[in-house]
XYZ file of C-alpha atoms in Angstrom:
213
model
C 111.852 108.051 143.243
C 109.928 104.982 144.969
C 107.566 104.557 142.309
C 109.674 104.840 139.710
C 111.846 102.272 141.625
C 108.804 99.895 141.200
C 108.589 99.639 138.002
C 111.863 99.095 137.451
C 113.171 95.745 138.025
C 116.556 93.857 136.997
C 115.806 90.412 136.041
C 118.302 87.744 135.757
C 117.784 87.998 131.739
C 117.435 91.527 131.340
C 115.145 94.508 132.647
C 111.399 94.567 133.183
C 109.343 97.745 132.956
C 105.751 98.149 134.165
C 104.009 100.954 132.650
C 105.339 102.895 129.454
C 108.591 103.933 128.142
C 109.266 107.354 126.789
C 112.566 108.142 124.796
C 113.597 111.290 123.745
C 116.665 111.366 121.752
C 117.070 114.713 120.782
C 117.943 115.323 116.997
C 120.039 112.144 117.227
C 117.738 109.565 114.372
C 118.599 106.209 115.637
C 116.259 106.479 119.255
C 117.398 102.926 120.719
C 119.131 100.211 118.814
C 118.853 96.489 120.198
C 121.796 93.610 119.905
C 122.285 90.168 119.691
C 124.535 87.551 119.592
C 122.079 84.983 118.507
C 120.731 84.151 114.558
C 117.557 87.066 115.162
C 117.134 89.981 117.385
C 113.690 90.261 118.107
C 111.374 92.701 120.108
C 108.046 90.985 121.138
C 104.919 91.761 121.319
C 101.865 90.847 123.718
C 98.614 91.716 124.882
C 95.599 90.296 127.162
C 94.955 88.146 124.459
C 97.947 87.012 122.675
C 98.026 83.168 122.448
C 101.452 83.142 120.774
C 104.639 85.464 120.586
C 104.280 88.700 117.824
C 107.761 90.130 117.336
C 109.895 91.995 114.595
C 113.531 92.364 114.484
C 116.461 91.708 112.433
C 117.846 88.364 110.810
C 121.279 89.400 109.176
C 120.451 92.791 106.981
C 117.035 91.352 106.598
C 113.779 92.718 108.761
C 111.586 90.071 109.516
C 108.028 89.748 111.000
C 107.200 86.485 112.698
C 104.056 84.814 114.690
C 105.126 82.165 117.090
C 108.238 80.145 115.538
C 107.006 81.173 112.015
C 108.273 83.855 110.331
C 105.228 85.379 108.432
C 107.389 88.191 106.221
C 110.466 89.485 105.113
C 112.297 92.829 104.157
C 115.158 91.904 102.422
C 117.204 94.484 99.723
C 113.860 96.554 99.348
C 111.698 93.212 98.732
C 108.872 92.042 100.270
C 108.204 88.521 100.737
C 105.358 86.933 102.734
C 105.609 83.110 103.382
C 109.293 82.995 101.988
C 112.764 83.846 103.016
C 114.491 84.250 99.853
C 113.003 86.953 98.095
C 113.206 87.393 94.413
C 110.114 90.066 93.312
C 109.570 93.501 94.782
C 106.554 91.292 96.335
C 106.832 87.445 96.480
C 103.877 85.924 98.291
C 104.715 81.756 98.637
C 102.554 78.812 99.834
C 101.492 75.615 99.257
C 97.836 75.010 97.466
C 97.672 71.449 98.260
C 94.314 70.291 98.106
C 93.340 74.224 96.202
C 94.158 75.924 99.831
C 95.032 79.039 98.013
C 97.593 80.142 100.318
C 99.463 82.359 97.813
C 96.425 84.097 96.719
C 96.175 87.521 96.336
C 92.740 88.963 97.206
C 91.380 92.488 96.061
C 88.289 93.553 97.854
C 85.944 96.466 97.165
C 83.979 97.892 100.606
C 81.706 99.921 98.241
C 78.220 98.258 99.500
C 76.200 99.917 97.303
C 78.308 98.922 94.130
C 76.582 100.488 90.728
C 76.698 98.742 86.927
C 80.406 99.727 85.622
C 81.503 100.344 89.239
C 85.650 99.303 89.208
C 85.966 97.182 92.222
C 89.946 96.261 91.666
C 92.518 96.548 89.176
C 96.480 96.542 88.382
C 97.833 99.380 86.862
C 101.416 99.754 85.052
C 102.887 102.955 85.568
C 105.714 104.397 83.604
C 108.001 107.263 85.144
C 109.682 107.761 81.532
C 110.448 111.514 81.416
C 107.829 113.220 79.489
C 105.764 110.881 79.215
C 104.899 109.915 82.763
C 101.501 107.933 82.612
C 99.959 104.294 83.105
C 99.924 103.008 79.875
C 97.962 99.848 80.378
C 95.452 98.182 83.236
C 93.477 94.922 84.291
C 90.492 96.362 85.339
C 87.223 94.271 87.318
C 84.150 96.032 86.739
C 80.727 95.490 88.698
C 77.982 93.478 86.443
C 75.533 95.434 88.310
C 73.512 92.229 88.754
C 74.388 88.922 91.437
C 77.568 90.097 91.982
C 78.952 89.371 88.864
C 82.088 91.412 86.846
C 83.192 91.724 83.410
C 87.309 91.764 83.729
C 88.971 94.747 81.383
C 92.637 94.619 79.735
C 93.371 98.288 78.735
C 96.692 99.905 77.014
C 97.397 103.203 76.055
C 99.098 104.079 72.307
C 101.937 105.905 71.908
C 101.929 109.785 71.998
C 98.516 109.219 74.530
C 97.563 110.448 78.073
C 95.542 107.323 79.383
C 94.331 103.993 78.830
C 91.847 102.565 76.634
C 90.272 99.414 76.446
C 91.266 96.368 73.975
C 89.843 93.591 75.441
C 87.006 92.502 77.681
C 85.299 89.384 79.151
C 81.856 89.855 80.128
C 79.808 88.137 83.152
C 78.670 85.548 80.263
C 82.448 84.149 79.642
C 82.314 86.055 76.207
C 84.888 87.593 75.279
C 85.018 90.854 73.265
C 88.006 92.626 71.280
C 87.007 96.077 69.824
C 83.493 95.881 71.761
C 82.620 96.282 75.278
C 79.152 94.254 74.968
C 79.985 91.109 72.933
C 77.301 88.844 72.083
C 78.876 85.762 71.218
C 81.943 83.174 72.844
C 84.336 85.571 70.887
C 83.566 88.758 69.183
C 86.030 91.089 66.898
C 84.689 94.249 65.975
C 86.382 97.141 63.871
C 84.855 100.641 64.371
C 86.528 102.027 61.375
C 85.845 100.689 58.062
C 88.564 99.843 55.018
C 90.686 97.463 56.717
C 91.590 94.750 55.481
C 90.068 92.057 58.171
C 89.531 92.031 61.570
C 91.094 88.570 62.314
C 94.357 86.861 60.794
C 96.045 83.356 61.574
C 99.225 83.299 60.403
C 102.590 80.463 59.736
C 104.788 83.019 59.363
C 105.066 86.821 58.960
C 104.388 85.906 54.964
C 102.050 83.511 55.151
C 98.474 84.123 56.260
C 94.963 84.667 55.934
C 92.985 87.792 56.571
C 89.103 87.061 57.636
């Protein structure tokens, strides 16, 4: 019991505990649930080096993250927002590029360090979980140069009635940009595997009214 005593203590805003805390609650699911009557209830965080205050907790229904006074993310109705409170997107990220800080840039980053010609090193896919047809049906794709670290970016799409992607559109580590070709050769190049169509190019007014080339 003396030790135990020890570290233990009632303070005049709460309870401090010296060592670790252990709760078993059985098959009950909520283990420990934490009130408050201010705006946020907040558990903190710190360790030897912690210069600032790291907590989560709850603002209204919302979960929120913060560092310091700064709230750094969100939860809110299955959204996540980082730099922003009202959330609108599945994933919002918000901040000001004054000056081109880039603070609402996303970054992808490959740890492959022995990257290869054609190696992916990021990409989006868009997944569809129509019934029976279940599949991603189109990608942005950045592919390794395989020289000076530079990439050729990929848009892919898949037709209907296939199982996978395939690529429409690409723009090389030159700036060219190919449609129907993954090695163009000039700013913009069309090419059409098959032969007997009627053009490879058309500008257009109207749905009547155009030019094939």
């Amino acid at each position: 019991g003396g030790t135990e005593t020890q570290r233990l203590a009632t303070t005049a805003t709460g309870i401090d505990v010296t060592g670790t805390v252990t709760v078993d609650s059985g098959t009950v699911n909520n283990v420990a649930t934490f009130k408050s009557t201010d705006t946020y209830a907040l558990i903190n965080f710190e360790d030897s080096n912690s210069t600032a205050d790291v907590a989560l907790g709850a603002y209204a229904d919302d979960m929120v993250f913060r560092l310091g006074a700064s709230e750094a993310m969100r939860i809110s109705s299955g959204n996540v927002g980082i730099g922003i409170s009202t959330v609108n997107r599945k994933l919002e990220v918000a901040g000001n590029n004054n000056a081109g800080s880039k603070a609402n840039f996303i970054r992808i980053t490959d740890t492959d360090t022995s990257a290869t010609a054609a190696n992916p090193q990021g990409g989006i896919e868009f997944y569809t979980s129509d019934t029976g047809n279940e599949n991603v049906t189109a990608s942005i794709v950045n592919l390794y140069a395989g020289s000076g670290a530079g990439s050729e970016l990929t848009f892919n799409t898949a037709p209907n009635g296939a199982s996978g992607v395939q690529e429409r559109l690409r723009i090389d580590y030159l700036g060219n940009v190919g449609i129907g070709t993954d090695t163009p050769s000039r700013k913009a190049q069309i090419t059409e595997p098959s032969s007997g169509t009627n053009g490879q190019l058309r500008l257009a007014y109207d749905a009547t009214n155009y030019a094939d080339y």
